[in-house]
């Protein structure tokens, strides 16, 4: 039974008897045929096939240049996304590898096993369809999402709609989610959609020492303390008329929580060392990976401040819960990094796609982006494999009874332990550097190490 596809298979073979045999072997696919470079290019332009099988040993021209390589280069020029499967002689591996470097999807040695050929063609169609769908979805991002968020996950799309609805108002927004899930992108998107004329300003409350944080937020007057040689405005005043994102707001010290609460009530600030109230029109966006209600129960976060911040609460799902987004993001990152490095378009092999889809991504989008950047630099070919990314092949975990028996909490703890241990190893035991690698504050890292019993 023939497969119904908008784009057919193109079979290029100069031996007409073998061409018929290949067509018979691949009768499950709608196909067109060609027996030389000219007819192959004509058929390609006419039918825009998704997959091509071609004999790499087409007769050479007068300059002894293989017509197979000339055709391959032409097809990749016409459509870099086409999946070309080259057929070579048993002892022609060097040319087969050269074809892969030029952009071929795969190669098979002649005489070709019909079942192996059919399976390879089917896999090529599946990969082509997946990449086309990803490109289509990426083209819709400008109308479907805010802040440059790339997603097709229903929860994330709903969050984007929420942000769009909230943006024209002055409501305070609280973004909750693990590190690396895109909280700052959403905050920036909220600001952009609000049409507020002021700036978008972000400050990480966990990254600034407590004795300096008040001055960073509220500014200070000349002579307010030793070294205050001139009046300096703070982040709140800098964002006047715009949006201020308070990242890792769960790490805000209690005395500053009280001062922030007063600002939210009065909409005016006093600089450190000053006595004049300065009216401020700014939207506050709080963000944290911590459970603020738990912090309230511990007495380390004010309940009244929480309710001031939580007029609109957005709970961002981790990447592992966003169906299909990991592969979608990979294609977007690879496209950007390939352009930055001026190398040909980068694609994902099937083992890479499976590894990406099955990996837990404890570092979320930030981890994925870093791995894609490394893969784009280190990969020898234009097709990224699971090894290039540094992820275990999914087959390695099949039948792992120990993993299958773990509940979700245990799986998460195991991933967190691996991430913390790896960060500590990479930073030679430096808590400061390990916290930076993990994207958390030092107190949070100490809490993690204590909970996971890491010394």
Short mmCIF file of C-alpha atoms in Angstrom, two decimals:
data_model
loop_
_atom_site.label_atom_id
_atom_site.label_comp_id
_atom_site.label_asym_id
_atom_site.label_seq_id
_atom_site.Cartn_x
_atom_site.Cartn_y
_atom_site.Cartn_z
CA UNK A 1 0.00 0.00 0.00
CA UNK A 2 1.48 3.33 -1.06
CA UNK A 3 2.15 6.04 1.49
CA UNK A 4 0.16 9.23 0.80
CA UNK A 5 2.63 12.11 1.04
CA UNK A 6 2.76 15.59 -0.42
CA UNK A 7 6.44 15.08 -1.18
CA UNK A 8 7.55 11.84 -2.85
CA UNK A 9 10.75 9.79 -2.88
CA UNK A 10 13.22 10.41 -5.72
CA UNK A 11 15.21 7.38 -6.92
CA UNK A 12 18.33 8.25 -8.93
CA UNK A 13 19.97 5.25 -10.66
CA UNK A 14 21.55 5.05 -14.14
CA UNK A 15 21.16 1.26 -14.37
CA UNK A 16 17.54 0.93 -15.48
CA UNK A 17 17.24 -2.68 -14.31
CA UNK A 18 18.49 -1.72 -10.84
CA UNK A 19 16.24 1.36 -10.90
CA UNK A 20 13.21 -0.91 -11.39
CA UNK A 21 14.42 -3.19 -8.61
CA UNK A 22 14.76 -0.23 -6.21
CA UNK A 23 11.30 0.99 -7.15
CA UNK A 24 9.90 -2.47 -6.46
CA UNK A 25 11.73 -2.64 -3.09
CA UNK A 26 10.28 0.73 -2.13
CA UNK A 27 6.75 0.21 -3.44
CA UNK A 28 5.40 1.38 -0.08
CA UNK A 29 6.46 4.92 -1.00
CA UNK A 30 5.23 7.12 -3.81
CA UNK A 31 8.31 7.68 -5.97
CA UNK A 32 9.68 9.34 -9.09
CA UNK A 33 12.81 8.21 -10.94
CA UNK A 34 15.80 9.73 -12.73
CA UNK A 35 18.88 8.20 -14.41
CA UNK A 36 21.30 11.14 -14.64
CA UNK A 37 22.09 14.51 -13.07
CA UNK A 38 20.00 16.60 -15.46
CA UNK A 39 16.85 14.50 -15.10
CA UNK A 40 17.37 14.24 -11.32
CA UNK A 41 17.55 18.02 -10.94
CA UNK A 42 14.48 18.41 -13.17
CA UNK A 43 12.49 15.88 -11.10
CA UNK A 44 13.70 17.50 -7.89
CA UNK A 45 12.54 20.95 -8.98
CA UNK A 46 9.23 19.56 -10.19
CA UNK A 47 8.29 17.34 -7.23
CA UNK A 48 10.33 18.75 -4.30
CA UNK A 49 10.99 15.27 -2.80
CA UNK A 50 11.62 14.91 0.94
CA UNK A 51 13.96 11.91 0.50
CA UNK A 52 16.35 10.92 -2.31
CA UNK A 53 18.17 7.63 -2.89
CA UNK A 54 21.04 7.97 -5.34
CA UNK A 55 23.89 5.91 -6.73
CA UNK A 56 27.07 7.68 -5.68
CA UNK A 57 28.93 5.93 -8.51
CA UNK A 58 27.15 7.65 -11.38
CA UNK A 59 29.46 7.77 -14.43
CA UNK A 60 32.13 10.53 -14.18
CA UNK A 61 32.17 13.51 -16.54
CA UNK A 62 35.01 14.47 -18.86
CA UNK A 63 36.96 15.88 -15.91
CA UNK A 64 36.71 12.55 -14.06
CA UNK A 65 34.53 14.16 -11.39
CA UNK A 66 31.86 11.81 -10.03
CA UNK A 67 28.41 12.88 -11.16
CA UNK A 68 27.18 11.54 -7.81
CA UNK A 69 29.02 14.20 -5.81
CA UNK A 70 27.98 16.92 -8.26
CA UNK A 71 24.34 15.89 -7.89
CA UNK A 72 24.59 15.69 -4.10
CA UNK A 73 26.01 19.21 -3.88
CA UNK A 74 23.30 20.52 -6.20
CA UNK A 75 20.49 18.88 -4.19
CA UNK A 76 21.82 20.25 -0.90
CA UNK A 77 22.02 23.69 -2.50
CA UNK A 78 18.39 23.46 -3.67
CA UNK A 79 17.09 22.21 -0.29
CA UNK A 80 19.48 21.80 2.68
CA UNK A 81 16.75 19.90 4.53
CA UNK A 82 16.36 17.07 1.99
CA UNK A 83 17.40 13.61 3.22
CA UNK A 84 19.77 12.02 0.68
CA UNK A 85 20.64 8.32 1.07
CA UNK A 86 23.65 7.38 -1.05
CA UNK A 87 24.28 3.86 -2.37
CA UNK A 88 27.94 2.88 -2.68
CA UNK A 89 30.13 -0.07 -3.51
CA UNK A 90 31.27 -2.43 -0.73
CA UNK A 91 34.80 -1.00 -0.71
CA UNK A 92 33.89 2.64 -1.18
CA UNK A 93 33.56 3.78 2.45
CA UNK A 94 35.85 6.80 1.99
CA UNK A 95 33.54 8.32 -0.63
CA UNK A 96 30.51 7.43 1.48
CA UNK A 97 31.94 9.36 4.41
CA UNK A 98 32.75 12.26 2.10
CA UNK A 99 29.09 12.26 1.03
CA UNK A 100 28.01 12.43 4.68
CA UNK A 101 30.27 15.44 5.19
CA UNK A 102 28.64 17.10 2.19
CA UNK A 103 25.22 16.68 3.83
CA UNK A 104 23.97 13.18 2.93
CA UNK A 105 21.64 11.66 5.52
CA UNK A 106 23.00 8.09 5.36
CA UNK A 107 24.71 5.55 3.11
CA UNK A 108 24.16 1.88 2.29
CA UNK A 109 26.56 -0.52 0.56
CA UNK A 110 25.47 -2.41 -2.58
CA UNK A 111 24.00 -4.90 -3.03
CA UNK A 112 21.40 -3.21 -0.85
CA UNK A 113 19.22 -5.26 1.46
CA UNK A 114 15.59 -4.27 0.61
CA UNK A 115 14.45 -4.31 4.25
CA UNK A 116 17.39 -2.15 5.37
CA UNK A 117 16.74 0.28 2.53
CA UNK A 118 13.02 0.52 3.31
CA UNK A 119 13.73 1.11 7.02
CA UNK A 120 16.33 3.82 6.25
CA UNK A 121 13.95 5.60 3.88
CA UNK A 122 11.13 5.46 6.45
CA UNK A 123 13.39 6.92 9.14
CA UNK A 124 14.50 9.67 6.75
CA UNK A 125 10.88 10.62 6.03
CA UNK A 126 10.09 10.68 9.75
CA UNK A 127 13.04 12.97 10.51
CA UNK A 128 12.17 15.23 7.58
CA UNK A 129 8.55 15.50 8.75
CA UNK A 130 9.67 16.29 12.32
CA UNK A 131 12.03 19.04 11.17
CA UNK A 132 9.39 20.54 8.86
CA UNK A 133 6.89 20.61 11.73
CA UNK A 134 9.45 22.29 13.96
CA UNK A 135 10.13 24.93 11.32
CA UNK A 136 6.40 25.54 10.91
CA UNK A 137 5.93 25.93 14.65
CA UNK A 138 8.92 28.26 14.92
CA UNK A 139 7.41 30.42 12.18
CA UNK A 140 4.29 30.82 14.33
CA UNK A 141 6.16 31.90 17.45
CA UNK A 142 5.80 35.62 16.83
CA UNK A 143 2.00 35.34 16.90
CA UNK A 144 1.65 32.53 19.44
CA UNK A 145 3.98 33.53 22.28
CA UNK A 146 5.47 36.46 24.15
CA UNK A 147 9.04 37.26 25.07
CA UNK A 148 10.56 35.03 22.40
CA UNK A 149 9.36 31.90 24.21
CA UNK A 150 9.57 28.88 21.88
CA UNK A 151 6.91 26.31 22.74
CA UNK A 152 4.07 24.16 21.54
CA UNK A 153 3.19 22.91 25.03
CA UNK A 154 -0.40 23.70 26.00
CA UNK A 155 0.53 24.90 29.50
CA UNK A 156 3.18 27.27 28.19
CA UNK A 157 0.86 28.60 25.47
CA UNK A 158 -1.77 29.23 28.16
CA UNK A 159 0.85 31.10 30.22
CA UNK A 160 1.64 33.27 27.20
CA UNK A 161 -2.05 34.11 26.83
CA UNK A 162 -2.18 35.00 30.54
CA UNK A 163 0.80 37.33 30.17
CA UNK A 164 -0.85 39.06 27.21
CA UNK A 165 -4.06 39.58 29.19
CA UNK A 166 -2.27 40.91 32.27
CA UNK A 167 0.20 43.16 30.40
CA UNK A 168 -2.04 46.25 29.91
CA UNK A 169 -2.88 46.35 33.64
CA UNK A 170 -0.70 47.45 36.55
CA UNK A 171 -1.11 44.16 38.42
CA UNK A 172 1.94 42.80 40.25
CA UNK A 173 3.02 39.43 38.83
CA UNK A 174 4.78 36.56 40.61
CA UNK A 175 6.62 34.05 38.39
CA UNK A 176 7.30 30.68 40.00
CA UNK A 177 9.45 27.98 38.45
CA UNK A 178 12.73 26.12 38.55
CA UNK A 179 15.95 27.84 37.55
CA UNK A 180 16.37 28.04 33.79
CA UNK A 181 12.67 27.81 32.85
CA UNK A 182 12.49 31.26 31.23
CA UNK A 183 11.21 33.53 34.00
CA UNK A 184 13.17 36.55 32.78
CA UNK A 185 12.02 36.02 29.18
CA UNK A 186 8.41 36.04 30.36
CA UNK A 187 9.02 39.14 32.49
CA UNK A 188 10.57 40.91 29.48
CA UNK A 189 7.64 39.77 27.33
CA UNK A 190 5.20 41.13 29.93
CA UNK A 191 6.98 44.50 29.82
CA UNK A 192 7.08 44.61 26.02
CA UNK A 193 3.37 43.78 25.77
CA UNK A 194 2.47 46.40 28.39
CA UNK A 195 3.56 49.34 26.21
CA UNK A 196 4.99 51.00 29.33
CA UNK A 197 7.36 53.76 28.25
CA UNK A 198 9.98 53.19 30.94
CA UNK A 199 12.78 50.62 31.00
CA UNK A 200 12.75 46.93 31.86
CA UNK A 201 15.19 46.47 34.75
CA UNK A 202 16.11 43.14 36.37
CA UNK A 203 18.00 42.56 39.59
CA UNK A 204 18.98 39.24 41.18
CA UNK A 205 18.32 39.54 44.91
CA UNK A 206 20.51 36.52 45.67
CA UNK A 207 23.56 37.81 43.77
CA UNK A 208 24.10 41.04 45.74
CA UNK A 209 25.43 41.10 49.33
CA UNK A 210 22.79 42.01 51.89
CA UNK A 211 24.60 45.17 53.03
CA UNK A 212 24.59 46.52 49.45
CA UNK A 213 21.16 45.38 48.31
CA UNK A 214 19.21 48.24 49.89
CA UNK A 215 21.37 50.81 48.10
CA UNK A 216 21.04 48.89 44.82
CA UNK A 217 17.25 48.90 45.09
CA UNK A 218 16.49 52.30 46.60
CA UNK A 219 19.59 54.35 45.77
CA UNK A 220 21.36 56.68 48.19
CA UNK A 221 22.06 60.36 48.84
CA UNK A 222 25.48 61.93 48.81
CA UNK A 223 27.13 61.45 52.22
CA UNK A 224 24.68 58.73 53.30
CA UNK A 225 27.63 56.52 54.23
CA UNK A 226 31.40 56.38 53.87
CA UNK A 227 32.23 56.39 50.17
CA UNK A 228 28.90 57.89 49.06
CA UNK A 229 30.51 60.74 47.14
CA UNK A 230 27.47 61.51 45.00
CA UNK A 231 23.73 60.87 44.88
CA UNK A 232 22.95 57.61 43.08
CA UNK A 233 19.54 56.36 42.00
CA UNK A 234 18.60 52.71 42.59
CA UNK A 235 17.00 50.07 40.42
CA UNK A 236 13.45 50.98 41.47
CA UNK A 237 13.94 54.59 40.42
CA UNK A 238 15.75 53.53 37.24
CA UNK A 239 12.70 51.48 36.24
CA UNK A 240 10.29 54.39 36.87
CA UNK A 241 7.58 54.23 34.21
CA UNK A 242 8.63 50.70 33.31
CA UNK A 243 8.99 47.25 34.87
CA UNK A 244 11.26 46.00 37.66
CA UNK A 245 11.94 42.28 37.90
CA UNK A 246 13.05 41.11 41.35
CA UNK A 247 14.62 37.75 40.54
CA UNK A 248 15.10 35.22 43.38
CA UNK A 249 12.88 37.36 45.58
CA UNK A 250 12.75 34.51 48.09
CA UNK A 251 16.31 35.46 49.09
CA UNK A 252 15.36 39.06 49.93
CA UNK A 253 16.38 39.78 53.57
CA UNK A 254 13.50 40.40 56.01
CA UNK A 255 14.36 44.09 56.69
CA UNK A 256 14.24 44.80 52.95
CA UNK A 257 11.01 42.84 52.64
CA UNK A 258 9.42 45.33 55.02
CA UNK A 259 10.76 48.28 53.00
CA UNK A 260 9.61 46.73 49.70
CA UNK A 261 6.14 46.15 51.18
CA UNK A 262 5.91 49.82 52.19
CA UNK A 263 6.91 50.84 48.65
CA UNK A 264 4.21 48.61 47.15
CA UNK A 265 1.64 50.20 49.46
CA UNK A 266 2.74 53.82 49.11
CA UNK A 267 4.25 53.76 45.60
CA UNK A 268 7.00 56.05 46.82
CA UNK A 269 10.59 55.52 48.00
CA UNK A 270 13.18 57.27 50.10
CA UNK A 271 16.80 56.90 49.09
CA UNK A 272 19.24 55.68 51.74
CA UNK A 273 20.21 58.74 53.77
CA UNK A 274 17.38 60.79 52.28
CA UNK A 275 14.20 62.24 53.77
CA UNK A 276 12.25 63.16 50.65
CA UNK A 277 9.64 60.76 49.31
CA UNK A 278 9.95 60.14 45.58
CA UNK A 279 6.79 58.92 43.81
CA UNK A 280 7.45 55.95 41.53
CA UNK A 281 5.25 54.38 38.85
CA UNK A 282 6.70 50.93 38.24
CA UNK A 283 5.31 47.45 37.80
CA UNK A 284 6.94 44.86 40.03
CA UNK A 285 7.49 41.32 38.75
CA UNK A 286 8.74 38.90 41.39
CA UNK A 287 10.39 35.62 40.44
CA UNK A 288 11.72 32.67 42.40
CA UNK A 289 12.40 28.95 42.19
CA UNK A 290 11.61 28.57 45.88
CA UNK A 291 8.33 27.65 47.60
CA UNK A 292 7.37 30.99 49.16
CA UNK A 293 4.60 29.45 51.27
CA UNK A 294 7.19 27.13 52.81
CA UNK A 295 9.43 30.12 53.49
CA UNK A 296 6.46 31.87 55.14
CA UNK A 297 5.93 28.89 57.43
CA UNK A 298 9.62 29.05 58.37
CA UNK A 299 9.36 32.75 59.15
CA UNK A 300 11.85 33.81 56.46
CA UNK A 301 9.33 35.46 54.12
CA UNK A 302 6.57 37.91 55.03
CA UNK A 303 3.05 36.69 54.35
CA UNK A 304 1.72 40.22 53.74
CA UNK A 305 4.44 40.81 51.13
CA UNK A 306 3.57 37.54 49.44
CA UNK A 307 -0.05 38.62 48.96
CA UNK A 308 1.08 42.00 47.63
CA UNK A 309 3.28 40.27 45.07
CA UNK A 310 0.84 37.48 44.18
CA UNK A 311 -1.91 39.49 42.48
CA UNK A 312 -1.21 37.33 39.42
CA UNK A 313 0.70 34.07 39.98
CA UNK A 314 2.24 32.24 37.01
CA UNK A 315 3.57 28.74 37.69
CA UNK A 316 6.04 27.83 34.92
CA UNK A 317 6.45 24.09 34.22
CA UNK A 318 9.98 22.62 33.98
CA UNK A 319 11.23 21.58 30.54
CA UNK A 320 10.79 17.87 31.30
CA UNK A 321 7.02 18.46 31.56
CA UNK A 322 6.74 20.43 28.31
CA UNK A 323 5.83 17.84 25.69
CA UNK A 324 7.91 18.23 22.51
CA UNK A 325 9.53 21.53 23.50
CA UNK A 326 13.04 20.16 24.09
CA UNK A 327 13.54 19.10 20.45
CA UNK A 328 11.84 22.27 19.22
CA UNK A 329 14.22 24.40 21.27
CA UNK A 330 17.22 22.38 20.08
CA UNK A 331 16.46 23.14 16.44
CA UNK A 332 16.08 26.85 17.23
CA UNK A 333 19.37 26.99 19.16
CA UNK A 334 21.27 25.00 16.52
CA UNK A 335 20.02 27.29 13.78
CA UNK A 336 21.23 30.34 15.71
CA UNK A 337 24.60 28.85 16.70
CA UNK A 338 25.28 27.59 13.15
CA UNK A 339 24.67 31.11 11.83
CA UNK A 340 26.91 32.63 14.51
CA UNK A 341 29.72 30.20 13.69
CA UNK A 342 29.17 30.47 9.91
CA UNK A 343 28.85 26.75 9.41
CA UNK A 344 26.23 24.79 7.41
CA UNK A 345 22.81 24.13 8.87
CA UNK A 346 22.91 21.68 11.77
CA UNK A 347 20.38 18.86 12.13
CA UNK A 348 19.70 16.23 14.79
CA UNK A 349 20.18 12.51 14.27
CA UNK A 350 17.43 10.15 15.39
CA UNK A 351 19.44 8.93 18.38
CA UNK A 352 19.93 12.58 19.40
CA UNK A 353 16.19 13.26 19.15
CA UNK A 354 15.39 10.20 21.29
CA UNK A 355 18.07 11.13 23.85
CA UNK A 356 16.76 14.71 24.07
CA UNK A 357 13.19 13.54 24.54
CA UNK A 358 14.04 11.03 27.28
CA UNK A 359 16.53 13.15 29.27
CA UNK A 360 15.22 14.81 32.44
CA UNK A 361 16.83 18.28 31.90
CA UNK A 362 17.42 19.24 35.54
CA UNK A 363 18.92 22.55 34.35
CA UNK A 364 15.91 23.19 32.07
CA UNK A 365 16.25 25.47 29.02
CA UNK A 366 19.52 26.98 30.25
CA UNK A 367 21.15 23.52 30.35
CA UNK A 368 19.76 22.62 26.92
CA UNK A 369 21.05 25.86 25.39
CA UNK A 370 24.53 25.32 26.80
CA UNK A 371 24.68 21.73 25.50
CA UNK A 372 23.51 22.81 22.03
CA UNK A 373 26.16 25.51 21.90
CA UNK A 374 28.86 23.02 22.85
CA UNK A 375 27.56 20.49 20.32
CA UNK A 376 27.51 23.11 17.54
CA UNK A 377 31.18 23.86 18.25
CA UNK A 378 32.47 20.33 18.80
CA UNK A 379 30.48 18.30 16.24
CA UNK A 380 32.58 17.07 13.32
CA UNK A 381 29.59 16.63 10.99
CA UNK A 382 26.50 18.70 10.31
CA UNK A 383 24.27 16.07 11.90
CA UNK A 384 24.37 16.27 15.71
CA UNK A 385 24.41 12.92 17.52
CA UNK A 386 23.65 12.03 21.15
CA UNK A 387 27.41 11.70 21.71
CA UNK A 388 27.97 15.24 20.39
CA UNK A 389 25.44 16.56 22.90
CA UNK A 390 26.90 14.49 25.72
CA UNK A 391 23.65 12.69 26.54
CA UNK A 392 23.35 8.95 27.16
CA UNK A 393 21.71 6.99 24.37
CA UNK A 394 18.13 6.12 25.39
CA UNK A 395 18.84 2.45 24.64
CA UNK A 396 21.30 2.46 27.55
CA UNK A 397 18.41 2.96 29.99
CA UNK A 398 16.07 0.35 28.54
CA UNK A 399 15.41 -2.45 30.97
CA UNK A 400 16.88 -0.53 33.89
CA UNK A 401 14.71 -2.03 36.62
CA UNK A 402 16.19 0.13 39.34
CA UNK A 403 15.23 3.35 37.52
CA UNK A 404 11.79 2.04 36.66
CA UNK A 405 11.07 1.39 40.34
CA UNK A 406 11.79 4.97 41.44
CA UNK A 407 8.96 7.37 42.16
CA UNK A 408 9.01 10.93 40.76
CA UNK A 409 10.43 12.46 43.93
CA UNK A 410 13.32 9.99 43.90
CA UNK A 411 13.98 10.61 40.21
CA UNK A 412 14.13 14.36 40.84
CA UNK A 413 16.42 13.96 43.85
CA UNK A 414 18.71 11.74 41.81
CA UNK A 415 18.87 14.35 39.02
CA UNK A 416 19.50 17.13 41.53
CA UNK A 417 22.26 15.13 43.21
CA UNK A 418 23.96 14.48 39.86
CA UNK A 419 23.74 18.17 38.93
CA UNK A 420 25.12 19.38 42.29
CA UNK A 421 27.96 16.85 42.33
CA UNK A 422 28.88 17.73 38.72
CA UNK A 423 28.87 21.48 39.50
CA UNK A 424 31.03 20.98 42.58
CA UNK A 425 33.46 18.86 40.58
CA UNK A 426 33.62 21.43 37.76
CA UNK A 427 34.24 24.27 40.23
CA UNK A 428 36.88 22.31 42.22
CA UNK A 429 34.68 22.45 45.30
CA UNK A 430 34.04 26.21 45.22
CA UNK A 431 30.54 26.87 46.57
CA UNK A 432 30.43 30.31 44.92
CA UNK A 433 31.32 28.98 41.46
CA UNK A 434 29.11 25.88 41.82
CA UNK A 435 26.15 28.09 42.74
CA UNK A 436 26.79 30.21 39.63
CA UNK A 437 26.92 27.10 37.42
CA UNK A 438 23.62 25.82 38.85
CA UNK A 439 21.97 29.24 38.70
CA UNK A 440 21.07 29.30 42.40
CA UNK A 441 22.13 31.32 45.43
CA UNK A 442 24.73 30.08 47.91
CA UNK A 443 22.12 29.55 50.69
CA UNK A 444 20.01 27.53 48.26
CA UNK A 445 23.01 25.40 47.31
CA UNK A 446 23.83 24.79 50.97
CA UNK A 447 20.19 23.75 51.56
CA UNK A 448 20.39 21.36 48.58
CA UNK A 449 23.63 19.85 49.81
CA UNK A 450 22.18 19.38 53.27
CA UNK A 451 18.96 17.80 51.97
CA UNK A 452 20.83 15.53 49.57
CA UNK A 453 23.51 14.75 52.21
CA UNK A 454 26.35 15.96 50.01
CA UNK A 455 29.47 16.93 51.97
#
